[in-house]
PDB file of C-alpha atoms in Angstrom:
ATOM      1  CA  MET A   1     114.054  42.519 -69.522  1.00 53.00           C
ATOM      2  CA  GLN A   2     113.643  39.256 -67.642  1.00 63.00           C
ATOM      3  CA  LEU A   3     112.091  36.266 -69.402  1.00 66.00           C
ATOM      4  CA  VAL A   4     110.333  33.676 -67.243  1.00 68.00           C
ATOM      5  CA  ILE A   5     109.689  30.284 -68.827  1.00 74.00           C
ATOM      6  CA  ARG A   6     107.664  27.460 -67.340  1.00 76.00           C
ATOM      7  CA  LYS A   7     105.858  24.329 -68.432  1.00 79.00           C
ATOM      8  CA  TYR A   8     102.214  24.431 -69.566  1.00 81.00           C
ATOM      9  CA  ARG A   9      99.532  23.866 -66.937  1.00 83.00           C
ATOM     10  CA  PRO A  10      95.931  22.853 -67.762  1.00 86.00           C
ATOM     11  CA  SER A  11      94.779  26.066 -66.074  1.00 84.00           C
ATOM     12  CA  ASN A  12      96.477  27.994 -68.928  1.00 83.00           C
ATOM     13  CA  ARG A  13      94.172  26.459 -71.563  1.00 86.00           C
ATOM     14  CA  ALA A  14      92.020  29.564 -72.135  1.00 86.00           C
ATOM     15  CA  GLU A  15      95.084  31.811 -72.428  1.00 83.00           C
ATOM     16  CA  VAL A  16      96.747  29.461 -74.902  1.00 85.00           C
ATOM     17  CA  HIS A  17      93.569  29.213 -76.993  1.00 89.00           C
ATOM     18  CA  LYS A  18      93.223  32.999 -77.061  1.00 87.00           C
ATOM     19  CA  LEU A  19      96.852  33.490 -78.076  1.00 85.00           C
ATOM     20  CA  PHE A  20      96.641  30.710 -80.668  1.00 87.00           C
ATOM     21  CA  SER A  21      93.449  32.220 -82.134  1.00 91.00           C
ATOM     22  CA  THR A  22      94.933  35.705 -82.280  1.00 89.00           C
ATOM     23  CA  GLY A  23      98.095  34.384 -83.904  1.00 87.00           C
ATOM     24  CA  MET A  24      96.174  32.447 -86.548  1.00 91.00           C
ATOM     25  CA  LEU A  25      93.822  35.304 -87.421  1.00 93.00           C
ATOM     26  CA  GLU A  26      96.774  37.692 -87.792  1.00 93.00           C
ATOM     27  CA  HIS A  27      97.621  35.817 -90.993  1.00 94.00           C
ATOM     28  CA  ILE A  28      94.434  36.935 -92.793  1.00 96.00           C
ATOM     29  CA  TYR A  29      95.629  40.413 -93.811  1.00 97.00           C
ATOM     30  CA  PRO A  30      99.081  39.298 -95.040  1.00 96.00           C
ATOM     31  CA  CYS A  31      97.399  36.491 -97.003  1.00 96.00           C
ATOM     32  CA  PHE A  32      94.969  38.970 -98.544  1.00 98.00           C
ATOM     33  CA  TYR A  33      97.757  41.439 -99.357  1.00 97.00           C
ATOM     34  CA  ASN A  34      99.895  38.713-100.936  1.00 97.00           C
ATOM     35  CA  ALA A  35      96.975  37.493-103.027  1.00 97.00           C
ATOM     36  CA  MET A  36      95.916  40.932-104.218  1.00 97.00           C
ATOM     37  CA  THR A  37      99.445  41.992-105.164  1.00 97.00           C
ATOM     38  CA  THR A  38     100.090  39.030-107.462  1.00 97.00           C
ATOM     39  CA  PRO A  39     100.115  39.956-111.170  1.00 97.00           C
ATOM     40  CA  LEU A  40      97.141  37.707-111.926  1.00 97.00           C
ATOM     41  CA  TYR A  41      94.874  39.263-109.271  1.00 97.00           C
ATOM     42  CA  ILE A  42      95.932  42.786-110.235  1.00 97.00           C
ATOM     43  CA  PHE A  43      95.088  41.945-113.857  1.00 97.00           C
ATOM     44  CA  ILE A  44      91.671  40.527-112.888  1.00 97.00           C
ATOM     45  CA  THR A  45      90.844  43.627-110.805  1.00 96.00           C
ATOM     46  CA  VAL A  46      91.829  46.007-113.607  1.00 96.00           C
ATOM     47  CA  ALA A  47      90.093  43.844-116.237  1.00 96.00           C
ATOM     48  CA  LEU A  48      86.812  43.897-114.283  1.00 95.00           C
ATOM     49  CA  SER A  49      86.996  47.661-114.032  1.00 94.00           C
ATOM     50  CA  ALA A  50      87.918  48.106-117.708  1.00 95.00           C
ATOM     51  CA  ALA A  51      85.176  45.731-118.869  1.00 94.00           C
ATOM     52  CA  SER A  52      82.588  47.716-116.928  1.00 92.00           C
ATOM     53  CA  VAL A  53      83.800  51.004-118.430  1.00 93.00           C
ATOM     54  CA  LEU A  54      83.738  49.516-121.945  1.00 93.00           C
ATOM     55  CA  LEU A  55      80.182  48.345-121.359  1.00 90.00           C
ATOM     56  CA  GLY A  56      79.271  51.900-120.357  1.00 91.00           C
ATOM     57  CA  SER A  57      78.852  51.458-116.621  1.00 91.00           C
ATOM     58  CA  VAL A  58      80.949  53.717-114.442  1.00 89.00           C
ATOM     59  CA  LEU A  59      79.185  52.353-111.366  1.00 91.00           C
ATOM     60  CA  GLY A  60      80.074  48.819-112.471  1.00 91.00           C
ATOM     61  CA  ALA A  61      83.699  49.894-112.806  1.00 93.00           C
ATOM     62  CA  LEU A  62      83.667  50.493-109.052  1.00 92.00           C
ATOM     63  CA  VAL A  63      81.281  47.766-107.899  1.00 95.00           C
ATOM     64  CA  LEU A  64      82.681  44.734-109.768  1.00 95.00           C
ATOM     65  CA  PRO A  65      86.280  45.194-108.574  1.00 95.00           C
ATOM     66  CA  GLY A  66      84.921  45.881-105.076  1.00 95.00           C
ATOM     67  CA  ILE A  67      83.000  42.612-105.125  1.00 96.00           C
ATOM     68  CA  TRP A  68      86.120  40.808-106.413  1.00 97.00           C
ATOM     69  CA  VAL A  69      88.323  42.263-103.653  1.00 97.00           C
ATOM     70  CA  GLY A  70      85.685  41.447-101.020  1.00 97.00           C
ATOM     71  CA  PHE A  71      85.485  37.872-102.314  1.00 98.00           C
ATOM     72  CA  ILE A  72      89.265  37.434-102.067  1.00 98.00           C
ATOM     73  CA  PHE A  73      89.258  38.794 -98.500  1.00 98.00           C
ATOM     74  CA  TYR A  74      86.386  36.435 -97.612  1.00 98.00           C
ATOM     75  CA  CYS A  75      88.362  33.475 -99.004  1.00 97.00           C
ATOM     76  CA  CYS A  76      91.455  34.425 -96.988  1.00 97.00           C
ATOM     77  CA  HIS A  77      89.346  34.804 -93.844  1.00 97.00           C
ATOM     78  CA  GLN A  78      87.645  31.450 -94.384  1.00 97.00           C
ATOM     79  CA  LEU A  79      90.961  29.708 -94.968  1.00 96.00           C
ATOM     80  CA  TYR A  80      92.437  30.743 -91.628  1.00 96.00           C
ATOM     81  CA  SER A  81      89.156  30.551 -89.700  1.00 96.00           C
ATOM     82  CA  ARG A  82      88.617  26.946 -90.773  1.00 96.00           C
ATOM     83  CA  VAL A  83      92.175  25.940 -89.919  1.00 94.00           C
ATOM     84  CA  LEU A  84      91.754  27.642 -86.536  1.00 95.00           C
ATOM     85  CA  GLN A  85      88.482  25.831 -85.797  1.00 95.00           C
ATOM     86  CA  ALA A  86      89.962  22.499 -86.869  1.00 94.00           C
ATOM     87  CA  LYS A  87      92.971  22.957 -84.587  1.00 92.00           C
ATOM     88  CA  LEU A  88      90.879  24.120 -81.627  1.00 93.00           C
ATOM     89  CA  GLN A  89      88.644  21.046 -81.992  1.00 94.00           C
ATOM     90  CA  THR A  90      91.502  18.547 -82.388  1.00 92.00           C
ATOM     91  CA  ASP A  91      94.991  18.792 -80.885  1.00 87.00           C
ATOM     92  CA  MET A  92      94.434  22.118 -79.079  1.00 89.00           C
ATOM     93  CA  GLN A  93      91.302  20.677 -77.400  1.00 91.00           C
ATOM     94  CA  ASP A  94      93.482  18.543 -75.127  1.00 89.00           C
ATOM     95  CA  ILE A  95      96.950  20.086 -75.031  1.00 87.00           C
ATOM     96  CA  THR A  96      98.185  17.707 -72.357  1.00 87.00           C
ATOM     97  CA  ARG A  97      97.325  14.626 -74.433  1.00 88.00           C
ATOM     98  CA  SER A  98      98.457  16.120 -77.752  1.00 86.00           C
ATOM     99  CA  TYR A  99     101.692  17.768 -76.672  1.00 83.00           C
ATOM    100  CA  LEU A 100     102.739  16.294 -73.327  1.00 84.00           C
ATOM    101  CA  SER A 101     101.916  12.579 -73.607  1.00 85.00           C
ATOM    102  CA  ARG A 102     105.349  11.366 -74.788  1.00 83.00           C
ATOM    103  CA  PRO A 103     108.382  11.451 -72.472  1.00 81.00           C
ATOM    104  CA  ASP A 104     110.341  13.998 -74.570  1.00 78.00           C
ATOM    105  CA  ASP A 105     107.380  16.310 -75.272  1.00 79.00           C
ATOM    106  CA  CYS A 106     107.233  19.822 -73.940  1.00 78.00           C
ATOM    107  CA  PHE A 107     104.835  22.735 -74.101  1.00 78.00           C
ATOM    108  CA  TRP A 108     106.068  25.814 -72.323  1.00 75.00           C
ATOM    109  CA  GLY A 109     105.195  29.446 -71.919  1.00 72.00           C
ATOM    110  CA  GLY A 110     107.265  32.552 -71.539  1.00 69.00           C
ATOM    111  CA  ARG A 111     106.592  35.930 -69.935  1.00 63.00           C
ATOM    112  CA  SER A 112     108.674  39.007 -70.472  1.00 62.00           C
ATOM    113  CA  SER A 113     107.215  40.885 -67.488  1.00 57.00           C
ATOM    114  CA  GLY A 114     107.342  40.147 -63.776  1.00 51.00           C
ATOM    115  CA  ARG A 115     103.654  39.179 -63.490  1.00 51.00           C
ATOM    116  CA  TRP A 116     102.228  35.930 -64.829  1.00 45.00           C
ATOM    117  CA  ASP A 117      98.728  37.080 -65.772  1.00 48.00           C
ATOM    118  CA  GLY A 118      98.842  35.501 -69.211  1.00 47.00           C
ATOM    119  CA  PRO A 119     101.424  34.136 -71.601  1.00 47.00           C
ATOM    120  CA  ASP A 120     103.383  36.158 -74.117  1.00 49.00           C
ATOM    121  CA  CYS A 121     104.259  32.956 -75.939  1.00 54.00           C
ATOM    122  CA  TRP A 122     103.650  29.230 -75.822  1.00 53.00           C
ATOM    123  CA  ASN A 123     105.729  26.546 -77.460  1.00 54.00           C
ATOM    124  CA  GLY A 124     104.844  22.967 -78.220  1.00 54.00           C
ATOM    125  CA  GLY A 125     108.417  21.749 -78.542  1.00 47.00           C
ATOM    126  CA  CYS A 126     111.043  23.371 -80.688  1.00 40.00           C
ATOM    127  CA  THR A 127     113.670  21.451 -82.620  1.00 36.00           C
ATOM    128  CA  GLY A 128     116.460  23.620 -83.918  1.00 35.00           C
ATOM    129  CA  GLN A 129     120.170  24.040 -84.402  1.00 35.00           C
ATOM    130  CA  SER A 130     122.358  24.446 -81.361  1.00 37.00           C
ATOM    131  CA  LYS A 131     125.346  26.779 -81.435  1.00 40.00           C
ATOM    132  CA  GLY A 132     127.550  23.818 -82.340  1.00 45.00           C
ATOM    133  CA  GLY A 133     125.388  23.069 -85.382  1.00 43.00           C
ATOM    134  CA  SER A 134     123.828  19.824 -84.146  1.00 41.00           C
ATOM    135  CA  GLU A 135     120.064  19.407 -83.958  1.00 40.00           C
ATOM    136  CA  ALA A 136     118.703  19.686 -80.425  1.00 41.00           C
ATOM    137  CA  ARG A 137     115.339  20.217 -78.744  1.00 40.00           C
ATOM    138  CA  GLY A 138     115.016  23.588 -77.093  1.00 40.00           C
ATOM    139  CA  ALA A 139     118.468  24.771 -78.195  1.00 35.00           C
ATOM    140  CA  ASN A 140     117.126  27.876 -79.925  1.00 35.00           C
ATOM    141  CA  GLN A 141     117.305  31.360 -78.563  1.00 37.00           C
ATOM    142  CA  VAL A 142     113.831  32.665 -79.406  1.00 39.00           C
ATOM    143  CA  GLU A 143     113.392  36.365 -80.109  1.00 38.00           C
ATOM    144  CA  HIS A 144     109.614  36.466 -80.777  1.00 39.00           C
ATOM    145  CA  PHE A 145     106.949  33.909 -81.634  1.00 41.00           C
ATOM    146  CA  THR A 146     103.311  33.139 -81.109  1.00 41.00           C
ATOM    147  CA  ILE A 147     102.840  29.375 -81.057  1.00 40.00           C
ATOM    148  CA  ILE A 148     104.974  26.793 -82.760  1.00 39.00           C
ATOM    149  CA  GLN A 149     104.871  23.042 -83.104  1.00 36.00           C
ATOM    150  CA  VAL A 150     107.741  21.689 -85.109  1.00 35.00           C
ATOM    151  CA  ASP A 151     107.828  17.984 -84.287  1.00 37.00           C
ATOM    152  CA  GLY A 152     104.385  16.446 -84.124  1.00 40.00           C
ATOM    153  CA  PRO A 153     100.774  17.507 -84.642  1.00 41.00           C
ATOM    154  CA  GLY A 154      99.965  21.165 -84.720  1.00 39.00           C
ATOM    155  CA  LEU A 155     100.619  24.415 -86.463  1.00 36.00           C
ATOM    156  CA  HIS A 156     103.894  24.662 -88.334  1.00 35.00           C
ATOM    157  CA  THR A 157     104.825  28.307 -87.768  1.00 37.00           C
ATOM    158  CA  HIS A 158     108.484  29.020 -87.256  1.00 35.00           C
ATOM    159  CA  PRO A 159     109.867  31.470 -84.709  1.00 38.00           C
ATOM    160  CA  HIS A 160     112.601  33.998 -85.268  1.00 35.00           C
ATOM    161  CA  CYS A 161     115.420  31.983 -83.712  1.00 31.00           C
ATOM    162  CA  HIS A 162     119.078  32.878 -83.339  1.00 31.00           C
TER     163      HIS A 162
END
């Protein structure tokens, strides 16, 4: 598999926004799962069901926990949707100004196929450990990532680097 990497171009803006949006919204389900599997949320779900049964409502034993679970999912969705909208309206609105205005800044994309019809990944500058152990920009060997921004404004999501 050949990986082609090149610097961001303003014509890639729509592709980067789409990939950034997809990457952000992918966090909703893991957030929901992590919330609902905590002991406190499990207790609340069971307690709502038990309280309804004790009050004599079998229907309530199903509806109240369902409303609770729906509310938690809604909160997780709102959390990531609002962060996404804030990022798209601030630093991702003008990628060139936000990520390429300083001399050492970089924002690059990589493709794992021969055609360049859209990015597989975009990076806003990666600071990591080189093989010798010293900190260096771009010294990571990246296995898979969506979008990262380690040094400066932006989303702080870390890639799987080796």
